[in-house]
mmCIF file of C-alpha atoms in Angstrom:
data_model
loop_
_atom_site.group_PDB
_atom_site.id
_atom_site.type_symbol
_atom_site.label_atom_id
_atom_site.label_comp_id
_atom_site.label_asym_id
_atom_site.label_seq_id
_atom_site.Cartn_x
_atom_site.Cartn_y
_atom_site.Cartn_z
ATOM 1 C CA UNK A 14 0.000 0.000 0.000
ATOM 2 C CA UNK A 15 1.273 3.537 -0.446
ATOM 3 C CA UNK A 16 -0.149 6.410 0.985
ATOM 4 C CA UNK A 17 -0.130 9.117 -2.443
ATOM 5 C CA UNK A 18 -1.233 12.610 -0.400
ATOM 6 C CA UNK A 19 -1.920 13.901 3.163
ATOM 7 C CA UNK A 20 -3.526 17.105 3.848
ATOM 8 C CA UNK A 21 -4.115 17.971 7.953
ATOM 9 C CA UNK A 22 -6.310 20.761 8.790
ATOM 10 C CA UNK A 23 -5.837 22.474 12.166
ATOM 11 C CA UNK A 24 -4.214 19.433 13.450
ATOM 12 C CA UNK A 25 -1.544 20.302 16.148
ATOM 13 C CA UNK A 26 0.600 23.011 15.363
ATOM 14 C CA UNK A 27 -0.360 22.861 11.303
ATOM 15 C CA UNK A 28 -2.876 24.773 10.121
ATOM 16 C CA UNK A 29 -3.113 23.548 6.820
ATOM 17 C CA UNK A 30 -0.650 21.244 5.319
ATOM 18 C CA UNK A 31 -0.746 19.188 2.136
ATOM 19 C CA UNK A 32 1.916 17.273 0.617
ATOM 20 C CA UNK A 33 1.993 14.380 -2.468
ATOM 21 C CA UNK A 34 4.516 12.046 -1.322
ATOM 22 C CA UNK A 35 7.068 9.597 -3.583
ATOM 23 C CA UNK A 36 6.071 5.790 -2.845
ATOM 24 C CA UNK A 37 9.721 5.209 -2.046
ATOM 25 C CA UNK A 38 11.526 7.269 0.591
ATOM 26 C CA UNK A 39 10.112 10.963 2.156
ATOM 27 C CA UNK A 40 12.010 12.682 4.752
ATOM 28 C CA UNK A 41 10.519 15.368 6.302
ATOM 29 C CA UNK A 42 13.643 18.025 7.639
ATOM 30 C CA UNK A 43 13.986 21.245 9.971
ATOM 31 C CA UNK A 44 15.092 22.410 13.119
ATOM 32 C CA UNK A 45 13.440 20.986 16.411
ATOM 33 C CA UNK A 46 10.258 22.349 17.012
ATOM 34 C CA UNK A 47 8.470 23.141 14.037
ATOM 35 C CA UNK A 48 5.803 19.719 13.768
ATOM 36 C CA UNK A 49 7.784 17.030 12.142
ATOM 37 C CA UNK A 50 6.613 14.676 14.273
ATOM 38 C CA UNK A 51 3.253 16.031 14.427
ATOM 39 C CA UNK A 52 3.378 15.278 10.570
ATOM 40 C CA UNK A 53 4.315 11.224 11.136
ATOM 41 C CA UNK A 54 1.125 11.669 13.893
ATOM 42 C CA UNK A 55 -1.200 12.497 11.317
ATOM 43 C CA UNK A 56 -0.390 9.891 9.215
ATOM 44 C CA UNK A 57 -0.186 6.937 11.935
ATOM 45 C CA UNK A 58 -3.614 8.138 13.058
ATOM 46 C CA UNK A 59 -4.948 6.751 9.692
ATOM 47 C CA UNK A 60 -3.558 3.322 10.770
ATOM 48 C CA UNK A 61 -5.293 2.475 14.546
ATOM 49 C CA UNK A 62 -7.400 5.969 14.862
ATOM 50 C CA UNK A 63 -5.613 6.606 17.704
ATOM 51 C CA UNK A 64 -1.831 8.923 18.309
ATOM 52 C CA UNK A 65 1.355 7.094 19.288
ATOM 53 C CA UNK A 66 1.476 10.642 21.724
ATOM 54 C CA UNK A 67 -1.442 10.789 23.822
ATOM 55 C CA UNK A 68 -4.488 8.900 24.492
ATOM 56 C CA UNK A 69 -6.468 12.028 24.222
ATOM 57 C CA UNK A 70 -7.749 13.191 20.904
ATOM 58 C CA UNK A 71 -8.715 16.603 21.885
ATOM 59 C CA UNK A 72 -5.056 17.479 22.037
ATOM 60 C CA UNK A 73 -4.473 17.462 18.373
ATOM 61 C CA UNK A 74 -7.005 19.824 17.717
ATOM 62 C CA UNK A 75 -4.912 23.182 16.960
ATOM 63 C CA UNK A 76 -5.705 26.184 19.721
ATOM 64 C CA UNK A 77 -8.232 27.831 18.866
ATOM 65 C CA UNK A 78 -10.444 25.635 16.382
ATOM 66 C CA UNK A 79 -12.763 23.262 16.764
ATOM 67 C CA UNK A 80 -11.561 20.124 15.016
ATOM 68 C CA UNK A 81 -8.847 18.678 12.746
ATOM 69 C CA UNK A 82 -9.085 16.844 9.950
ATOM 70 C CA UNK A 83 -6.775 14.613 8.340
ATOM 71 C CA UNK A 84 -7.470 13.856 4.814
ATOM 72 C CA UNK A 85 -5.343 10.955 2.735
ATOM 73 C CA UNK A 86 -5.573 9.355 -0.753
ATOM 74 C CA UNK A 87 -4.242 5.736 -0.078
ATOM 75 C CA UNK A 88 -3.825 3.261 -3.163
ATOM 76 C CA UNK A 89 -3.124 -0.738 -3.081
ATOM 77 C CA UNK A 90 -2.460 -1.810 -6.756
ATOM 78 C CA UNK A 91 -5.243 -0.221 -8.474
ATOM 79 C CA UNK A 92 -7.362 0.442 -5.791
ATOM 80 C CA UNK A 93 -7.739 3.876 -4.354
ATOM 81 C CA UNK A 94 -9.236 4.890 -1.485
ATOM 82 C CA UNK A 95 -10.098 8.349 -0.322
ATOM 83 C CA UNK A 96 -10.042 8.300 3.655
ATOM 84 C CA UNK A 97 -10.408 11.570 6.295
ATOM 85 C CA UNK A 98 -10.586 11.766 9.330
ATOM 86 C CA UNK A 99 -12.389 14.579 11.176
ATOM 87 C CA UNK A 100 -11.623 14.946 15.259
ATOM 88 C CA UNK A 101 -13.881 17.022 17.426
ATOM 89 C CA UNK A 102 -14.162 17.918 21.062
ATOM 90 C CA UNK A 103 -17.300 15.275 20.960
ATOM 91 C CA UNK A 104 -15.505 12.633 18.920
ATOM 92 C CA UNK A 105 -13.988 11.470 15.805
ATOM 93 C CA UNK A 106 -15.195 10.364 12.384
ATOM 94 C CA UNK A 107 -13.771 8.581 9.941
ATOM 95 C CA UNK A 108 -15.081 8.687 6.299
ATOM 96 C CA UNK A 109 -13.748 5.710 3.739
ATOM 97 C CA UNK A 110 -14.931 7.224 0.146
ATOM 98 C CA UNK A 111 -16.824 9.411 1.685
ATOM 99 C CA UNK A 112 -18.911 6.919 3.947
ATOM 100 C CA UNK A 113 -18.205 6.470 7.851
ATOM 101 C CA UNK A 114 -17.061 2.994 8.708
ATOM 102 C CA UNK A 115 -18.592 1.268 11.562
ATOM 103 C CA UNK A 116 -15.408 0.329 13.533
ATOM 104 C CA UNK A 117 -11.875 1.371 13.957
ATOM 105 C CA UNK A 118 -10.835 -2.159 13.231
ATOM 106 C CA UNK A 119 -11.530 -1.316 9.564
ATOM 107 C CA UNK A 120 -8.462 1.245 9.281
ATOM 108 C CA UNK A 121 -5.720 -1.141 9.747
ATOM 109 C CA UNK A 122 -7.260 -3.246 6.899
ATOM 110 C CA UNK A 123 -6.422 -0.160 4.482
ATOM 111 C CA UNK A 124 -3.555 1.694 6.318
ATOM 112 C CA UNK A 125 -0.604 -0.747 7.561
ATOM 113 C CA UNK A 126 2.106 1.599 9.646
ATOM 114 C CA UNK A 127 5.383 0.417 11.401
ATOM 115 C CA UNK A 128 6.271 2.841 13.435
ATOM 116 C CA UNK A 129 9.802 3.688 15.071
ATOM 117 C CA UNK A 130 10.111 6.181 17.681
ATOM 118 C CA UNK A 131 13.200 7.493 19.994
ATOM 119 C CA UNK A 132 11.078 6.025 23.284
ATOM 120 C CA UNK A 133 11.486 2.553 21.756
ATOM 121 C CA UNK A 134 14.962 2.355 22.186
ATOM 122 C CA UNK A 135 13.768 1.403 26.516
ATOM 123 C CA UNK A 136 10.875 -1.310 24.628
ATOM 124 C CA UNK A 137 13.040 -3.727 26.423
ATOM 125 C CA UNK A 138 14.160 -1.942 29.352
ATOM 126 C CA UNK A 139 10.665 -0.626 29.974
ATOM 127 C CA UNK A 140 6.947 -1.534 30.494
ATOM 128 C CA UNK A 141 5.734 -4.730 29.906
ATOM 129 C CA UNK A 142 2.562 -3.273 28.451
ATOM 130 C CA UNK A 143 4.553 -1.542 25.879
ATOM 131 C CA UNK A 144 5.267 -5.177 24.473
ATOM 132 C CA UNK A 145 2.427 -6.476 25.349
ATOM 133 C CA UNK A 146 0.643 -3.126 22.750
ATOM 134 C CA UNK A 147 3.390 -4.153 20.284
ATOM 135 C CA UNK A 148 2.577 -7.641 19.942
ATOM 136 C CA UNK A 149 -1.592 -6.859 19.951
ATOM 137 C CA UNK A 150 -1.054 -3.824 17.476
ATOM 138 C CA UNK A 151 0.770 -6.279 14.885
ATOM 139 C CA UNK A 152 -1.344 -9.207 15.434
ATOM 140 C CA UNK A 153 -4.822 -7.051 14.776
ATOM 141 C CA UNK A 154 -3.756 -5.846 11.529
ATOM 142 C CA UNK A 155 -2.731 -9.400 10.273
ATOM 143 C CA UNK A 156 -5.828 -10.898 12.086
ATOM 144 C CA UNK A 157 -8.962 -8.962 12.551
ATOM 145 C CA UNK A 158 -10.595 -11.388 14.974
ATOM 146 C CA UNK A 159 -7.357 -11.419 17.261
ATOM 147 C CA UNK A 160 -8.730 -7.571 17.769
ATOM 148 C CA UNK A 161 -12.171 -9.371 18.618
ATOM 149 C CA UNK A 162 -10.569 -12.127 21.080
ATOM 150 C CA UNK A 163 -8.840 -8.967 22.902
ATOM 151 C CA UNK A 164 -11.397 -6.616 23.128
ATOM 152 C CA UNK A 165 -14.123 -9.254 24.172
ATOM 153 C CA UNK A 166 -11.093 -10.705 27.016
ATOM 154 C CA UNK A 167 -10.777 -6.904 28.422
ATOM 155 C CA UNK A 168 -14.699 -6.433 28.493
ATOM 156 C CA UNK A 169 -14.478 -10.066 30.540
ATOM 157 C CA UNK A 170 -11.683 -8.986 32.559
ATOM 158 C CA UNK A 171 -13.089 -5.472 33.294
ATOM 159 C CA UNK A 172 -16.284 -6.919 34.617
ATOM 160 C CA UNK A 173 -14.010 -9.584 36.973
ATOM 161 C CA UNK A 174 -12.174 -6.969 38.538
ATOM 162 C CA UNK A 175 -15.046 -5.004 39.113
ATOM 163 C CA UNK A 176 -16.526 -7.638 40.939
ATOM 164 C CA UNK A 177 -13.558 -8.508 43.479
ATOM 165 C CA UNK A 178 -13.632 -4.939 44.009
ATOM 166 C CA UNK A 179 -17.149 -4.933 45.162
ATOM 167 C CA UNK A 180 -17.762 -5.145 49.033
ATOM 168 C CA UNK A 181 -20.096 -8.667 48.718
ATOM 169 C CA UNK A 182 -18.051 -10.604 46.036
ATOM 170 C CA UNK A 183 -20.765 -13.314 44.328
ATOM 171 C CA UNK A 184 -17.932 -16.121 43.703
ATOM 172 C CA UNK A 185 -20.236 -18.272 41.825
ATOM 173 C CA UNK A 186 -20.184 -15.381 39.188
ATOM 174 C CA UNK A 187 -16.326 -15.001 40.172
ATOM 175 C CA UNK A 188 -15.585 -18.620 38.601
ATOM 176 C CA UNK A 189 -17.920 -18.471 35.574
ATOM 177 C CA UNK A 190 -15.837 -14.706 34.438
ATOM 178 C CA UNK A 191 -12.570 -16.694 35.265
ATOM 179 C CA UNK A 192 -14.056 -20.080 32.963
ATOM 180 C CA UNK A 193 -15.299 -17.008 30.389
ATOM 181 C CA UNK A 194 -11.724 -16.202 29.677
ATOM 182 C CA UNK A 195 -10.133 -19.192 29.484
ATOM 183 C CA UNK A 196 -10.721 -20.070 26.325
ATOM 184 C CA UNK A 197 -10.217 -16.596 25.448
ATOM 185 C CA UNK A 198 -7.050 -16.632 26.346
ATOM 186 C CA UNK A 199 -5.921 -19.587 24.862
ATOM 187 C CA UNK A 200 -6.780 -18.153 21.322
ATOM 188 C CA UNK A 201 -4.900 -15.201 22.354
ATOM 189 C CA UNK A 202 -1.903 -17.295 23.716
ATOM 190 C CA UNK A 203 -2.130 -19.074 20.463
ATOM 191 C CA UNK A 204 -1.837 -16.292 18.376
ATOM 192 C CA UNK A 205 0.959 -14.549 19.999
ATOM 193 C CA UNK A 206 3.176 -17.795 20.498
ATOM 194 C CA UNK A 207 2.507 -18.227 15.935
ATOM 195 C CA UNK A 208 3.754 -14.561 15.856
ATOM 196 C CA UNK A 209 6.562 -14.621 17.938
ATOM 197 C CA UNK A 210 8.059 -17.531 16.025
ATOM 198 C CA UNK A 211 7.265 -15.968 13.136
ATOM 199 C CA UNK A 212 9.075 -12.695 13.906
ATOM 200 C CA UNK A 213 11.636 -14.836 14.883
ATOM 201 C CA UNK A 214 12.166 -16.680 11.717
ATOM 202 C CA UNK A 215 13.097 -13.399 10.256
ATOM 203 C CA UNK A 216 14.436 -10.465 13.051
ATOM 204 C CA UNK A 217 18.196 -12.118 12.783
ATOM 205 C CA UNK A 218 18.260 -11.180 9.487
ATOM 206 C CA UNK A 219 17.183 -7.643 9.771
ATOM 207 C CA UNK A 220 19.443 -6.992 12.568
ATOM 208 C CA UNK A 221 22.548 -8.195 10.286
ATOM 209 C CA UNK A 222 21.113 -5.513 7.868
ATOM 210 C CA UNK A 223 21.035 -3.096 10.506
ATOM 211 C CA UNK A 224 24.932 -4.302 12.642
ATOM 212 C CA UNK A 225 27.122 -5.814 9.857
ATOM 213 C CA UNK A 226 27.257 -8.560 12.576
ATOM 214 C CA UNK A 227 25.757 -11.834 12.682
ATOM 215 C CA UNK A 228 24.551 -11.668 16.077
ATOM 216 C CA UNK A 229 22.389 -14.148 17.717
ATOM 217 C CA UNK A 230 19.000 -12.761 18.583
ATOM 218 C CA UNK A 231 16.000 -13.862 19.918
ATOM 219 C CA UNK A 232 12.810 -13.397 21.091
ATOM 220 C CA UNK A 233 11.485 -15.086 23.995
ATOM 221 C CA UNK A 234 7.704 -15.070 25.041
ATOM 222 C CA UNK A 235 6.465 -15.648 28.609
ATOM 223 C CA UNK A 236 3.038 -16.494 28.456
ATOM 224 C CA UNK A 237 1.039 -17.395 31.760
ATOM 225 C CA UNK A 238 0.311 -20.767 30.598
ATOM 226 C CA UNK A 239 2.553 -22.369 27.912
ATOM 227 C CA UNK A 240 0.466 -23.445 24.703
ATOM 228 C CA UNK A 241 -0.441 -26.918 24.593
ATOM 229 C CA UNK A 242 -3.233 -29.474 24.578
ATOM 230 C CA UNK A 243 -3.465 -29.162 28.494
ATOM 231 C CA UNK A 244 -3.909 -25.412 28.337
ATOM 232 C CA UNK A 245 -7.132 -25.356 29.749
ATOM 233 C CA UNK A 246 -6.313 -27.596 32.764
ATOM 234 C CA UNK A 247 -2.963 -25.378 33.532
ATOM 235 C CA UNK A 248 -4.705 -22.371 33.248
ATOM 236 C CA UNK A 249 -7.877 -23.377 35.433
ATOM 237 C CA UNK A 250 -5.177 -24.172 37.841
ATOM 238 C CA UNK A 251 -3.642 -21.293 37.813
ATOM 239 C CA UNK A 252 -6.617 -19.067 38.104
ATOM 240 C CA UNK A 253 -7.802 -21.062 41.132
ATOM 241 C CA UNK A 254 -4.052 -20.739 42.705
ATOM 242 C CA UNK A 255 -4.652 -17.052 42.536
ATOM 243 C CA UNK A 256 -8.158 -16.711 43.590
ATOM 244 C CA UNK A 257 -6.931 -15.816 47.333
ATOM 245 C CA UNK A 258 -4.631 -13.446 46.231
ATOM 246 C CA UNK A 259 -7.138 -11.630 44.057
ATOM 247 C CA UNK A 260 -10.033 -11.507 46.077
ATOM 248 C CA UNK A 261 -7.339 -10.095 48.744
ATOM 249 C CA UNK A 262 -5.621 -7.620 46.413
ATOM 250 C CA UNK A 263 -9.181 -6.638 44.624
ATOM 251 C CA UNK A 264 -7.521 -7.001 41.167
ATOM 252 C CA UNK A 265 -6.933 -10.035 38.619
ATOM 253 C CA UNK A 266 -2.982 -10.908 39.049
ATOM 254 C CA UNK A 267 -3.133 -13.683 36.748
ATOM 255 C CA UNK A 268 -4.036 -13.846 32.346
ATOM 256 C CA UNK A 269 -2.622 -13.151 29.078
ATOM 257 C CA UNK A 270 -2.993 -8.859 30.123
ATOM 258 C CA UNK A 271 0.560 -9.515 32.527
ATOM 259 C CA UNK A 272 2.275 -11.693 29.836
ATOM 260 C CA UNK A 273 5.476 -10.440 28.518
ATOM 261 C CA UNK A 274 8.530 -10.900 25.866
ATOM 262 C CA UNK A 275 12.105 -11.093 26.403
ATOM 263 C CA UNK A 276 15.242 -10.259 23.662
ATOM 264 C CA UNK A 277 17.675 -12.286 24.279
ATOM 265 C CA UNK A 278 21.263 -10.716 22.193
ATOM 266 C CA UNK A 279 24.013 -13.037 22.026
ATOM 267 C CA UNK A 280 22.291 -15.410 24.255
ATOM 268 C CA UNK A 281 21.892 -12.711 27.250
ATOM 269 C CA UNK A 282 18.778 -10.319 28.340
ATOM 270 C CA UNK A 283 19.304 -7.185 26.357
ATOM 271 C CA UNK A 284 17.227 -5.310 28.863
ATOM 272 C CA UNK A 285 19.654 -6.469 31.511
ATOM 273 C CA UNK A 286 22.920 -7.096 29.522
ATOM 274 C CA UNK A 287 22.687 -4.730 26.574
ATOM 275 C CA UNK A 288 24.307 -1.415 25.995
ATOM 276 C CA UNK A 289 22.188 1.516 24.509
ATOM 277 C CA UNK A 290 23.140 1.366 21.499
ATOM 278 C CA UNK A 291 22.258 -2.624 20.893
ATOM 279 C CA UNK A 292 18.847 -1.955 23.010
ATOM 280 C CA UNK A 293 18.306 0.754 19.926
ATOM 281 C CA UNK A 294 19.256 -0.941 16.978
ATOM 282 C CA UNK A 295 17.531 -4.379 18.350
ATOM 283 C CA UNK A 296 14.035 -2.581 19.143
ATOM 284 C CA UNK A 297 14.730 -0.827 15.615
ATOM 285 C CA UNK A 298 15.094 -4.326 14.055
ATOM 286 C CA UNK A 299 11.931 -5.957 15.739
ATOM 287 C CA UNK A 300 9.888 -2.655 14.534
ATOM 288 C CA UNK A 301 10.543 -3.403 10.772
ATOM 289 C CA UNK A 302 10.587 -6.979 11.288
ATOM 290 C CA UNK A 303 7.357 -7.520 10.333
ATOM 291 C CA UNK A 304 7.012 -5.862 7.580
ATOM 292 C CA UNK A 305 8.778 -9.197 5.998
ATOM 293 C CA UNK A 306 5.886 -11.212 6.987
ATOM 294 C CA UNK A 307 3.805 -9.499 4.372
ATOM 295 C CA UNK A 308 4.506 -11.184 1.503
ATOM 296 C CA UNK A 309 2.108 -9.414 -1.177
ATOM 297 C CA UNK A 310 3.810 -6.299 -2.501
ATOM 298 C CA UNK A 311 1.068 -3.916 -2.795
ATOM 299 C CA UNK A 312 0.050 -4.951 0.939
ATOM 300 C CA UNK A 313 3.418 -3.936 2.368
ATOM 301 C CA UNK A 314 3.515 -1.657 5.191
ATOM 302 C CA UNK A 315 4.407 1.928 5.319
ATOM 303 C CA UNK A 316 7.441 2.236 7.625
ATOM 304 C CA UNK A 317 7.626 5.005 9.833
ATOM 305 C CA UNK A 318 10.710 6.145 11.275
ATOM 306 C CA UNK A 319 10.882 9.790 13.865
ATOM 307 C CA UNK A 320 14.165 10.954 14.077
ATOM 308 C CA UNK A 321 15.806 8.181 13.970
ATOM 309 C CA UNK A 322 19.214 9.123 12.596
ATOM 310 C CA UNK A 323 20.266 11.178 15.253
ATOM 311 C CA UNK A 324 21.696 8.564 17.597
ATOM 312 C CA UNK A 325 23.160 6.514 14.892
ATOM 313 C CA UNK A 326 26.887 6.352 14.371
ATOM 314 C CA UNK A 327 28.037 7.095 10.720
ATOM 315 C CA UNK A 328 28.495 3.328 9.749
ATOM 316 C CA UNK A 329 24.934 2.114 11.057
ATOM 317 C CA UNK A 330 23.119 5.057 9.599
ATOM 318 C CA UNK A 331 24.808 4.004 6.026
ATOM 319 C CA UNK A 332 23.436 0.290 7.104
ATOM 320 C CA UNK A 333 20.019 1.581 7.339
ATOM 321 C CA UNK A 334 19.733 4.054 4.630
ATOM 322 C CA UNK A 335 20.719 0.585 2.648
ATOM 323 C CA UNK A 336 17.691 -1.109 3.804
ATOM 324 C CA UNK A 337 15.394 1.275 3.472
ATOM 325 C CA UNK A 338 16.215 1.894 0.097
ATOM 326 C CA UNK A 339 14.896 -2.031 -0.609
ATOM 327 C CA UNK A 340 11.768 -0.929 1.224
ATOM 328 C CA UNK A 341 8.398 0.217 -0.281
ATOM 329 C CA UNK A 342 7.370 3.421 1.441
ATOM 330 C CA UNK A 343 9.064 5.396 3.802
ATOM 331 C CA UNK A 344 8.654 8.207 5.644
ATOM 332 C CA UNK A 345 11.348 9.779 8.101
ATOM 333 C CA UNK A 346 12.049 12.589 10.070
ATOM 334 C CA UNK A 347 15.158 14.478 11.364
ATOM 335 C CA UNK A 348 17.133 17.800 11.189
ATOM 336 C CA UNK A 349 18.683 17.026 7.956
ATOM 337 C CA UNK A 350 18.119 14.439 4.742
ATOM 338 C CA UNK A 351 21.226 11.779 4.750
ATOM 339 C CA UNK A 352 19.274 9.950 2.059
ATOM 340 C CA UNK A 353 19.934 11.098 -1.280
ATOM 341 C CA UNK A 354 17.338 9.402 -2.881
ATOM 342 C CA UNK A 355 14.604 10.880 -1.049
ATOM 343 C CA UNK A 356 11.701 13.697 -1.633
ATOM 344 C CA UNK A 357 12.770 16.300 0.840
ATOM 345 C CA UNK A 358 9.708 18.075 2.669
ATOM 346 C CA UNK A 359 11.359 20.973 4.723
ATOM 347 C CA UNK A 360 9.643 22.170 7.618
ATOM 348 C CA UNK A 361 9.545 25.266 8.773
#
């Protein structure tokens, strides 16, 4: 897919901006400050209808108006599709042709982003949940119902926690939420373990790409109950090991929502063992990693990458500029353009 125009509308700092982009490499330039980033927001926002900077909407709506609108003319093969996106204090609405689309689920179906940011160099070092959103953000635009298996497991989980919160906890209805999401969770388990591997099968390459090096690297998943024919059993188990502990702590401490991923570099943690620069380039590595797994051209991702030159030494930015010259499209931000193949867009 390639994304051939973006014009935002009073989003962020931008009153009106409108650019026709190459489907190969864009790099928008200028000094710090003047909405580069805000540019790479806009265009994410097509993807999941959400920002990769806050959680609230509201705050992309420029000072002083009352809504932005981010308008895009995205093409697979012959297909084109005319998609906008209008945010309000009230809300957001997203048009597909000129029609609004019933869920957000549908974007990621037309947009496909990988997205890089400086905050992912501490995606090992940091929150579990920020894995946890990697792995479900990937998985729901390859699998639709994997979107459907989460949300209805967080509606599920929402409710149990609610009720071991409550002063009179009905346990009968405590062990028929807890046999709900079983199931639930073994789908999810399921689909996360097939990933993993699968990202696996092809990260060691991109991080030779990326190093020069032939390092050994790995990801390891830590689900609460391995896969396997006995899942249910083990995880009925587990639940009922925990059931103390929760009704004490008012709060479900056990399910797929505290499962986690490990890198392993060289056979050691990275998040432990790993200097800053091989936590960077690894977390770089597993953000374009997937973009292999698509193995239709025209439904190849758009990569995404905000400043991420800055922190590279000379020899690693020449590695990357290599690979994402055998990328489809590309869109990058910094202070200056190292690529010389690239549209420049200078901001100012």
């Amino acid at each position: 897919m390639i994304i051939e125009s973006l014009k935002i509308k009073n989003f962020r700092s931008h009153e009106l901006l409108e650019c026709s982009f190459s489907n190969k490499i864009n790099v928008f330039t200028g000094p710090n400050g003047v909405g580069k980033t805000n540019i790479l927001e806009a265009l994410y926002y097509l993807s999941l209808g959400r920002s990769f900077l806050t959680t609230d909407s509201t705050e992309l709506i420029k000072n002083g108006t009352d809504e932005a609108v981010i308008d895009a003319l995205i093409s697979e093969d012959k297909l084109k599709r005319h998609l906008k996106v209008v945010i309000t204090k009230e809300g957001r609405r997203v048009f597909v042709n000129n029609k609004p689309i019933k869920k957000l689920s549908e974007l990621s179906g037309i947009v496909n982003i990988l997205l890089f940011v400086p905050s992912d160099v501490d995606l090992f070092r940091g929150s579990p949940s920020n894995r946890r959103a990697f792995l479900d953000v990937n998985l729901s635009k390859i699998w639709p119902e994997y979107l459907e298996l989460i949300s209805q497991y967080r509606g599920l989980l929402k409710e149990r926690n609610a009720l071991l919160k409550s002063d009179n906890i009905d346990e009968a209805l405590l062990d028929t939420l807890t046999e709900m999401m079983i199931p639930l969770s073994e789908k999810i388990t399921k689909y996360r373990s097939d990933y993993i591997n699968s990202i696996n099968a092809v990260l060691g390459e991109v991080e030779k790409t990326l190093t020069g090096e032939d390092n050994s690297i790995r990801i390891i998943y830590q689900p609460f109950v391995e896969p396997g024919d006995d899942y249910v059993t083990k995880a009925t188990e587990a639940y009922k090991e925990s059931r103390d502990k929760d009704i004490r702590g008012k709060v479900t401490h056990m399910g797929v929502h505290h499962e986690d991923f490990s890198l392993l570099f060289r056979g050691e943690d990275i998040a432990i063992y790993g200097s800053q620069g091989q936590n960077r380039i690894s977390s770089l590595a597993l953000k374009i990693a997937p973009y292999f797994l698509i193995k239709e051209e025209d439904k190849k991702p758009v990569v995404v990458l905000d400043d991420v030159m800055s922190e590279l030494d000379e020899d690693n930015k020449q590695r990357l500029i290599k690979l994402v010259n055998n990328l489809n499209q590309v869109f990058i931000s910094g202070t200056s353009n190292e690529i010389e193949a690239a549209r420049e867009f200078v901001i100012e």
